[in-house]
Coordinates of C-alpha atoms in Angstrom, one line a residue:
M28 CA 84.6 129.2 100.5
T29 CA 86.4 128.6 103.7
I30 CA 89.8 127.1 104.2
T31 CA 90.6 125.5 107.6
R32 CA 94.2 124.8 108.3
Q33 CA 95.7 122.5 110.8
S34 CA 96.9 124.4 113.9
S35 CA 100.3 123.4 115.2
E36 CA 100.0 125.5 118.3
A37 CA 97.2 124.3 120.6
S38 CA 97.4 127.6 122.6
V39 CA 96.5 129.8 119.6
P40 CA 93.1 131.5 120.2
L41 CA 90.4 130.2 117.9
L42 CA 87.6 132.2 116.2
T43 CA 84.3 130.4 115.5
C44 CA 82.4 130.8 112.2
P45 CA 78.8 131.8 113.0
V46 CA 77.6 130.0 109.8
T47 CA 79.5 126.7 109.8
G48 CA 80.7 126.4 113.3
A49 CA 84.3 125.9 112.0
E50 CA 87.2 127.3 114.0
L51 CA 90.3 129.0 112.8
P52 CA 93.3 130.4 114.7
A53 CA 92.8 134.1 115.3
D54 CA 96.0 134.9 113.4
S55 CA 94.9 133.0 110.3
P56 CA 94.8 135.3 107.2
L57 CA 91.4 133.8 106.4
A58 CA 89.8 134.3 109.9
A59 CA 88.5 137.7 108.6
T60 CA 86.3 135.9 106.1
F61 CA 84.0 134.6 108.9
A62 CA 82.3 138.0 109.3
A63 CA 81.7 138.3 105.6
A64 CA 80.5 134.7 105.4
A65 CA 78.0 135.3 108.1
R66 CA 76.6 138.4 106.4
T67 CA 76.4 136.6 103.1
A68 CA 74.8 133.5 104.5
E69 CA 72.0 135.5 106.2
Q70 CA 70.9 136.6 102.8
T71 CA 71.5 133.5 100.7
I72 CA 71.6 130.2 102.7
A73 CA 68.6 128.7 104.3
P74 CA 69.1 126.9 107.6
A75 CA 70.1 123.2 107.1
A76 CA 67.6 120.6 108.2
T77 CA 68.8 118.5 111.1
P78 CA 69.0 115.0 109.8
D79 CA 67.7 112.0 111.8
A80 CA 70.3 109.4 111.0
G81 CA 68.1 106.6 112.2
N82 CA 65.1 107.5 110.1
G83 CA 66.5 108.0 106.6
A84 CA 66.7 111.7 106.9
S85 CA 66.4 114.0 103.8
R86 CA 69.6 115.4 102.4
E87 CA 67.7 118.2 100.7
A88 CA 69.1 121.0 102.8
Q89 CA 72.6 119.5 102.9
D90 CA 73.5 120.4 99.3
P91 CA 72.0 123.8 98.3
A92 CA 74.2 124.2 95.3
G93 CA 71.3 124.1 93.0
Q94 CA 70.0 127.4 94.4
N95 CA 70.9 130.7 92.6
F96 CA 72.9 132.7 95.1
P97 CA 73.1 136.5 94.7
D98 CA 76.5 138.0 94.1
V99 CA 78.4 139.3 97.1
G100 CA 79.5 142.9 96.8
T101 CA 83.2 143.4 96.7
S102 CA 83.0 145.6 99.8
D103 CA 82.0 142.5 101.8
V104 CA 85.1 140.5 100.7
P105 CA 88.1 140.9 103.0
T106 CA 91.6 141.2 101.8
M107 CA 93.1 137.7 101.3
R108 CA 96.6 136.5 100.5
T109 CA 96.7 135.8 96.8
G110 CA 98.1 132.3 97.6
D111 CA 94.9 131.4 99.3
L112 CA 92.9 132.1 96.1
G113 CA 94.5 129.0 94.6
V114 CA 93.0 126.7 97.2
Y115 CA 89.6 125.5 96.1
Y116 CA 88.0 122.1 95.7
D117 CA 84.6 121.1 94.4
P118 CA 84.2 117.4 93.7
L119 CA 81.6 118.2 91.0
S120 CA 83.8 120.7 89.1
F121 CA 85.5 120.2 85.8
S122 CA 89.0 120.5 87.4
A123 CA 88.2 117.6 89.7
Y124 CA 86.8 115.6 86.8
E125 CA 89.9 116.3 84.6
N126 CA 92.7 115.9 87.1
P127 CA 91.9 115.7 90.8
Y128 CA 95.4 114.7 92.0
E129 CA 96.9 118.2 91.8
L130 CA 93.9 119.5 93.8
Y131 CA 94.4 116.8 96.4
K132 CA 98.0 117.7 96.8
V133 CA 97.1 121.3 97.5
L134 CA 94.5 120.3 100.0
R135 CA 96.9 118.0 101.9
E136 CA 99.5 120.7 102.1
M137 CA 97.3 123.8 102.6
A138 CA 93.9 122.7 103.8
P139 CA 93.7 119.1 105.1
V140 CA 90.3 119.9 106.6
Y141 CA 88.6 122.0 104.0
Y142 CA 85.1 123.4 103.9
N143 CA 83.3 124.2 100.6
E144 CA 80.6 126.6 101.5
R145 CA 78.7 126.3 98.3
R146 CA 78.3 122.6 98.7
R147 CA 78.1 122.7 102.5
L148 CA 80.7 120.0 102.4
W149 CA 83.7 119.3 104.6
V150 CA 86.6 117.6 102.7
I151 CA 89.3 115.5 104.4
S152 CA 92.4 114.7 102.4
R153 CA 95.2 113.3 104.5
Y154 CA 95.7 109.5 104.9
N155 CA 95.5 109.2 108.7
D156 CA 92.5 111.4 109.0
V157 CA 90.7 109.6 106.2
R158 CA 91.4 106.2 107.7
E159 CA 90.3 107.2 111.2
I160 CA 87.0 108.7 110.0
L161 CA 86.2 105.5 108.0
K162 CA 86.8 103.4 111.1
N163 CA 84.7 105.7 113.3
H164 CA 81.1 104.7 112.4
Q165 CA 79.8 106.0 115.7
Q166 CA 80.5 109.7 115.0
F167 CA 80.4 109.5 111.2
S168 CA 77.1 108.0 110.0
S169 CA 76.4 106.3 106.7
A170 CA 72.6 106.6 107.0
L171 CA 72.4 109.2 104.2
G172 CA 74.5 107.0 101.9
N173 CA 78.1 107.4 100.7
D174 CA 77.5 109.9 97.9
M175 CA 77.1 113.7 97.8
D176 CA 74.8 114.0 94.8
G177 CA 71.7 112.2 95.9
T178 CA 72.4 108.9 94.0
H179 CA 71.2 106.7 96.8
D180 CA 68.0 108.5 97.2
S181 CA 66.8 106.6 94.0
Y182 CA 67.6 103.3 95.6
G183 CA 65.0 101.5 97.8
A184 CA 65.3 100.2 101.3
G185 CA 68.0 97.7 101.9
N186 CA 70.8 99.8 100.4
I187 CA 73.7 98.5 102.5
V188 CA 75.9 101.6 102.0
A189 CA 73.1 103.8 103.3
S190 CA 72.6 102.1 106.6
D191 CA 74.1 102.1 110.2
Q192 CA 74.1 99.4 112.8
P193 CA 72.2 97.2 113.6
E194 CA 70.6 97.3 110.2
H195 CA 73.9 97.5 108.4
T196 CA 75.2 94.4 110.3
S197 CA 72.2 92.3 109.4
L198 CA 72.4 93.2 105.7
R199 CA 76.1 92.6 105.5
T200 CA 75.9 89.3 107.3
A201 CA 73.1 88.1 105.0
V202 CA 75.4 88.4 101.9
R203 CA 78.7 87.7 103.5
R204 CA 79.1 84.3 101.8
V205 CA 78.5 86.0 98.4
F206 CA 81.8 87.8 98.8
A207 CA 83.8 85.0 100.5
A208 CA 87.2 84.5 98.8
R209 CA 86.5 80.9 97.8
E210 CA 83.1 81.8 96.3
I211 CA 84.7 84.6 94.3
L212 CA 87.6 82.5 93.0
E213 CA 85.1 79.9 91.7
K214 CA 84.0 82.5 89.2
E215 CA 87.5 82.8 87.7
D216 CA 87.2 80.2 85.0
G217 CA 84.0 81.7 83.7
L218 CA 85.4 85.2 83.7
R219 CA 88.6 84.2 82.0
A220 CA 86.8 82.4 79.2
F221 CA 84.6 85.4 78.6
A222 CA 87.6 87.8 78.8
R223 CA 89.4 85.8 76.1
E224 CA 86.3 85.8 73.9
L225 CA 85.9 89.6 74.2
L226 CA 89.6 90.3 73.6
A227 CA 89.7 87.9 70.6
K228 CA 86.9 90.0 69.0
L229 CA 88.7 93.2 69.7
Y230 CA 92.0 91.9 68.3
A231 CA 90.3 90.6 65.2
S232 CA 88.7 94.0 64.5
G233 CA 92.0 95.9 65.1
E234 CA 90.3 98.7 67.0
G235 CA 87.3 99.5 69.1
D236 CA 86.0 101.0 72.3
F237 CA 87.6 99.1 75.1
A238 CA 85.0 100.4 77.6
E239 CA 82.0 99.2 75.5
D240 CA 83.7 96.1 73.9
V241 CA 85.5 94.6 76.9
A242 CA 85.3 96.4 80.3
L243 CA 81.6 96.8 80.7
P244 CA 80.6 93.3 79.3
L245 CA 83.2 91.6 81.5
A246 CA 82.1 93.5 84.7
I247 CA 78.5 92.9 83.9
A248 CA 79.2 89.1 83.5
G249 CA 80.8 89.2 86.9
A250 CA 77.8 91.0 88.4
I251 CA 75.3 88.5 86.8
M252 CA 77.2 85.6 88.4
L253 CA 77.5 87.3 91.7
V254 CA 73.8 88.3 92.1
G255 CA 72.2 85.4 90.2
L256 CA 70.6 87.3 87.4
P257 CA 69.8 85.7 84.0
K258 CA 72.6 85.8 81.5
E259 CA 70.3 87.3 78.9
D260 CA 70.0 90.4 81.1
G261 CA 73.5 91.5 80.1
P262 CA 72.3 94.1 77.4
W263 CA 69.6 95.3 79.7
I264 CA 72.0 95.9 82.6
H265 CA 74.4 97.6 80.2
D266 CA 71.8 100.1 79.0
H267 CA 70.5 100.9 82.5
L268 CA 74.0 101.3 83.9
L269 CA 74.9 103.8 81.2
Q270 CA 71.7 105.8 82.0
S271 CA 72.0 105.6 85.7
M272 CA 75.6 106.8 85.6
E273 CA 74.8 109.9 83.7
R274 CA 75.8 113.2 85.4
V275 CA 76.5 116.7 84.3
V276 CA 80.0 117.9 85.2
G277 CA 79.8 120.9 87.5
Q278 CA 76.2 120.4 88.4
Y279 CA 74.8 119.0 91.6
G280 CA 72.2 116.3 91.6
I281 CA 71.3 113.1 89.7
P282 CA 69.4 113.7 86.4
E283 CA 65.8 112.6 86.4
A284 CA 66.5 110.0 83.7
A285 CA 69.3 108.5 85.9
A286 CA 67.1 108.3 88.9
A287 CA 64.3 106.7 86.9
S288 CA 66.7 104.2 85.6
N289 CA 67.7 103.2 89.1
I290 CA 64.1 102.8 90.1
E291 CA 63.3 100.7 86.9
A292 CA 66.4 98.5 87.6
E293 CA 65.2 97.8 91.2
E294 CA 61.7 96.9 90.0
H295 CA 63.2 94.6 87.4
I296 CA 65.4 92.9 90.0
A297 CA 62.5 92.5 92.4
Q298 CA 60.4 90.8 89.7
W299 CA 63.3 88.4 88.9
M300 CA 63.9 87.7 92.6
E301 CA 60.2 86.6 93.0
E302 CA 60.6 84.3 90.0
R303 CA 63.7 82.7 91.5
Y304 CA 61.9 82.5 94.9
E305 CA 59.1 80.5 93.4
R306 CA 61.7 78.0 92.0
F307 CA 63.4 77.8 95.4
R308 CA 60.1 77.1 97.1
S309 CA 59.1 74.4 94.5
G310 CA 62.5 72.7 94.7
E311 CA 63.1 73.4 91.1
E312 CA 66.3 75.3 92.0
D313 CA 68.7 74.9 94.9
A314 CA 68.6 77.9 97.3
S315 CA 71.9 77.0 99.0
S316 CA 74.1 78.6 96.3
S317 CA 76.3 81.6 97.0
E318 CA 74.4 83.9 94.6
A319 CA 73.2 87.0 96.3
I320 CA 69.6 86.3 95.5
A321 CA 69.8 82.8 97.1
Q322 CA 71.5 84.2 100.2
I323 CA 69.0 87.0 100.6
Y324 CA 66.2 84.4 100.2
Q325 CA 67.6 82.4 103.0
A326 CA 68.1 85.4 105.2
V327 CA 64.6 86.6 104.7
G328 CA 63.2 83.2 105.4
K329 CA 65.1 83.0 108.7
G330 CA 63.9 86.5 109.7
K331 CA 67.4 88.0 109.6
V332 CA 66.5 90.5 106.9
E333 CA 63.2 92.2 106.5
S334 CA 61.4 91.5 103.2
Q335 CA 61.2 95.2 102.2
Y336 CA 65.1 95.3 102.1
Q337 CA 65.7 92.4 99.7
A338 CA 65.4 94.2 96.3
G339 CA 67.4 97.2 97.4
L340 CA 70.1 95.0 98.7
A341 CA 70.4 93.0 95.5
H342 CA 70.2 96.2 93.4
L343 CA 73.1 97.8 95.3
I344 CA 75.2 94.6 94.9
E345 CA 74.5 94.5 91.2
S346 CA 75.4 98.1 90.5
A347 CA 78.5 98.2 92.7
A348 CA 79.7 95.0 91.0
V349 CA 79.7 96.7 87.7
D350 CA 80.9 100.3 88.1
A351 CA 84.1 99.8 90.1
P352 CA 85.4 96.7 88.2
S353 CA 84.6 98.2 84.8
A354 CA 86.3 101.5 85.8
L355 CA 89.4 99.5 87.0
A356 CA 89.5 97.6 83.7
T357 CA 89.6 100.8 81.7
N358 CA 92.3 102.2 84.0
I359 CA 94.4 99.2 83.3
I360 CA 94.4 100.0 79.6
T361 CA 95.2 103.7 80.1
H362 CA 98.1 102.9 82.4
L363 CA 99.5 100.2 80.1
D364 CA 99.3 103.0 77.5
K365 CA 100.9 105.5 79.8
F366 CA 103.7 103.1 80.9
P367 CA 104.0 100.8 77.8
A368 CA 107.2 99.0 78.9
F369 CA 105.1 97.2 81.5
H370 CA 103.3 95.1 78.8
A371 CA 106.4 93.1 77.9
Y372 CA 107.7 93.1 81.5
L373 CA 104.5 91.6 82.9
E374 CA 104.4 89.1 80.0
S375 CA 107.9 87.9 81.1
N376 CA 107.1 88.3 84.8
P377 CA 103.5 87.2 85.4
D378 CA 104.2 86.9 89.1
R379 CA 104.3 90.7 89.2
I380 CA 100.8 91.2 87.8
T381 CA 99.3 91.4 91.3
D382 CA 101.9 94.1 92.3
F383 CA 101.0 96.1 89.2
L384 CA 97.3 95.8 90.0
E385 CA 97.7 96.9 93.6
E386 CA 99.8 99.9 92.7
L387 CA 97.3 100.9 90.1
L388 CA 94.5 100.7 92.7
R389 CA 96.6 103.1 94.8
Y390 CA 97.9 105.4 92.1
D391 CA 94.6 105.9 90.2
A392 CA 91.7 104.6 92.3
P393 CA 88.4 103.7 90.6
A394 CA 86.7 104.9 93.8
Q395 CA 87.7 108.5 94.6
N396 CA 85.7 109.4 97.7
L397 CA 83.0 108.6 100.2
C398 CA 80.7 110.7 102.3
R399 CA 79.6 110.5 105.9
Q400 CA 77.3 112.5 108.3
T401 CA 78.5 113.6 111.7
T402 CA 76.3 112.5 114.6
E403 CA 77.9 115.0 117.0
E404 CA 80.5 117.7 117.0
V405 CA 83.9 116.2 116.1
S406 CA 87.5 117.3 115.9
V407 CA 89.6 116.4 112.9
A408 CA 93.3 117.6 112.7
N409 CA 92.5 120.2 115.4
V410 CA 89.5 121.6 113.5
R411 CA 86.0 121.3 114.9
I412 CA 83.3 120.1 112.6
P413 CA 79.7 120.6 113.8
K414 CA 77.1 118.0 114.3
D415 CA 74.9 117.1 111.3
S416 CA 77.7 118.1 108.8
R417 CA 78.3 116.3 105.5
V418 CA 81.9 115.1 105.4
M419 CA 83.7 113.7 102.3
V420 CA 86.9 111.6 102.7
L421 CA 89.1 111.6 99.7
L422 CA 90.2 108.0 99.3
A423 CA 92.4 108.7 96.3
S424 CA 94.1 111.6 98.0
A425 CA 94.9 109.4 101.0
N426 CA 96.5 107.0 98.6
R427 CA 98.8 109.8 97.4
D428 CA 99.8 111.1 100.8
E429 CA 103.6 111.7 100.8
D430 CA 103.8 111.2 104.5
I431 CA 102.6 107.6 104.0
F432 CA 103.9 106.7 100.6
N433 CA 107.4 107.7 99.4
H434 CA 107.3 109.3 96.0
A435 CA 103.5 109.0 96.1
D436 CA 103.1 110.4 92.6
F437 CA 105.4 107.9 91.0
F438 CA 104.0 104.6 89.7
D439 CA 106.1 101.9 91.5
I440 CA 105.2 98.2 91.6
D441 CA 108.0 97.6 94.0
R442 CA 106.2 99.6 96.6
E443 CA 105.7 97.8 99.9
I444 CA 102.1 97.8 101.1
T445 CA 101.5 96.6 104.7
P446 CA 98.6 96.8 107.2
K447 CA 100.0 100.1 108.4
N448 CA 99.8 101.8 104.9
K449 CA 97.0 99.7 103.2
I450 CA 95.4 101.5 100.3
M451 CA 92.1 103.3 101.0
T452 CA 90.5 102.6 97.7
F453 CA 88.1 100.1 99.1
G454 CA 87.6 101.9 102.4
E455 CA 88.2 100.8 106.0
G456 CA 86.2 99.7 109.0
I457 CA 82.8 98.0 109.1
H458 CA 81.7 99.7 105.8
A459 CA 84.8 98.5 103.8
C460 CA 83.8 97.4 100.3
M461 CA 82.7 93.8 100.3
G462 CA 83.2 93.7 96.6
S463 CA 86.9 94.3 96.5
P464 CA 87.8 90.6 95.9
L465 CA 85.6 90.6 92.7
A466 CA 87.2 93.9 91.5
R467 CA 90.6 92.4 92.1
L468 CA 89.7 89.2 90.3
V469 CA 88.4 91.0 87.3
G470 CA 91.5 93.1 87.2
R471 CA 93.9 90.2 87.6
V472 CA 92.2 88.0 85.0
L473 CA 92.1 90.8 82.5
L474 CA 95.7 91.8 83.0
E475 CA 96.9 88.2 82.7
E476 CA 95.1 87.9 79.3
L477 CA 96.1 91.3 78.0
V478 CA 99.8 90.8 78.4
Q479 CA 99.7 87.7 76.4
G480 CA 98.3 89.6 73.4
P481 CA 99.4 92.5 71.3
P482 CA 99.8 95.9 72.8
I483 CA 96.7 98.1 73.0
R484 CA 97.1 101.9 72.5
V485 CA 94.6 104.6 73.3
V486 CA 93.6 106.6 70.2
G487 CA 91.3 109.5 69.9
V488 CA 89.7 111.2 72.9
P489 CA 88.4 109.1 75.7
E490 CA 85.4 110.1 77.9
R491 CA 85.4 109.7 81.6
W492 CA 82.4 108.8 83.7
A493 CA 81.0 112.1 85.0
K494 CA 79.9 110.6 88.3
Q495 CA 82.3 112.1 90.8
M496 CA 82.8 109.0 93.0
V497 CA 84.0 106.9 90.1
R498 CA 87.2 107.4 88.1
G499 CA 87.2 105.4 84.9
F500 CA 86.1 105.7 81.3
S501 CA 82.7 105.3 79.7
K502 CA 84.3 105.7 76.2
L503 CA 87.9 104.5 75.5
P504 CA 88.8 104.3 71.8
V505 CA 91.8 101.9 71.3
K506 CA 93.8 100.4 68.5
I507 CA 95.6 97.1 68.4
M508 CA 99.3 97.7 67.7
P509 CA 101.7 95.1 66.1
V510 CA 104.5 94.1 68.4
N511 CA 107.5 96.4 68.3
Q512 CA 105.5 99.2 66.5
P513 CA 105.7 102.6 68.2

């Protein structure tokens, strides 16, 4: 584990780590760890492969956490300040799964550019640094995907989040109309009717699992409309999503069953796309709709997207349209449970529902982080990061940066959000999440319906998604409470 702190004095001599290439001021209490790290790495860490960002490079050597490293003798460990022992971050750890925000705060204050040697992962936690990296697609490549656990290795070609220009631009352009504000808003009536139906069943039963009974079905309905999948695919998408989202807390990598589920889902989508294409070609169906399948069909026909990319592109849109909105939906319930006075307030002041939603997206983001790969040596907060390094930006930490948001740990719907302090939940730059309008629509419609009904309280023990990028609940037991009952 290496901590790299921001240097306030540019003239302080720097020492270079022979393993990671990181630099620290010579007077840092942790600079002495470099020598021990070098001795340890010679015995335990194989040289990392140099990725070729333009050719779908393997990430195999980038995350060696699955290897069994020998213990380092205590004689090799230099004396450290006891305060430094409390600075540690591993996005796969139980502590990050349970409550990442206290870890983020420590990183921002103590190690804004942090290196986890076990994961071979640089971690960036401050708002300005996160935002600049997301905008800098030249030096921070997306060719290896935006995850750290190999999720996107089980997706086929056409995965828009695992591409750089010019491929990224052609894929994004092909589906731009799918996410246009007007097209998204046209789905509101259908989503609202389905939300009312789901909530009515929950209210009638008096209790249930909000994730299973409302959040997932509602998000899946939105994804079906967005992509152009058959309505009867809802249960199938549900089952495959649950399997593909399976992870083991504290363990690197995607389980075989989850990877297989992703592959099966893509094959299923490809088969359905071919069926739809036949209908388009015969004139049985109109290919000019805003559904993703129709837009991809047109782009392939015009030569703007290569045919081998079409299923992967549709698959990515389908899965992304489910996990973030469903996570947001469960977070709405847990925060109405955490701050119960908002239920009556929002019922009386429906014009503040959007403010509540935006503050929730900042306060407890359904998307916690993204990864990039450096294309050359870069400097972040006066710390040099070598070429071909895996870099994680903590979106949710940026949203809690006290230098940007006053009383950042306080939930405040009166908070003013401007272009200068826009929330980082949906990213920034050319790779900013195209699906954010759908997530916001699902959240707004659900909130508007929820505050008109009886309060919902969390009972029992919820279960979070174990996938480290997503913060939301896979199991959320709830009970319907009569009005005015504590």
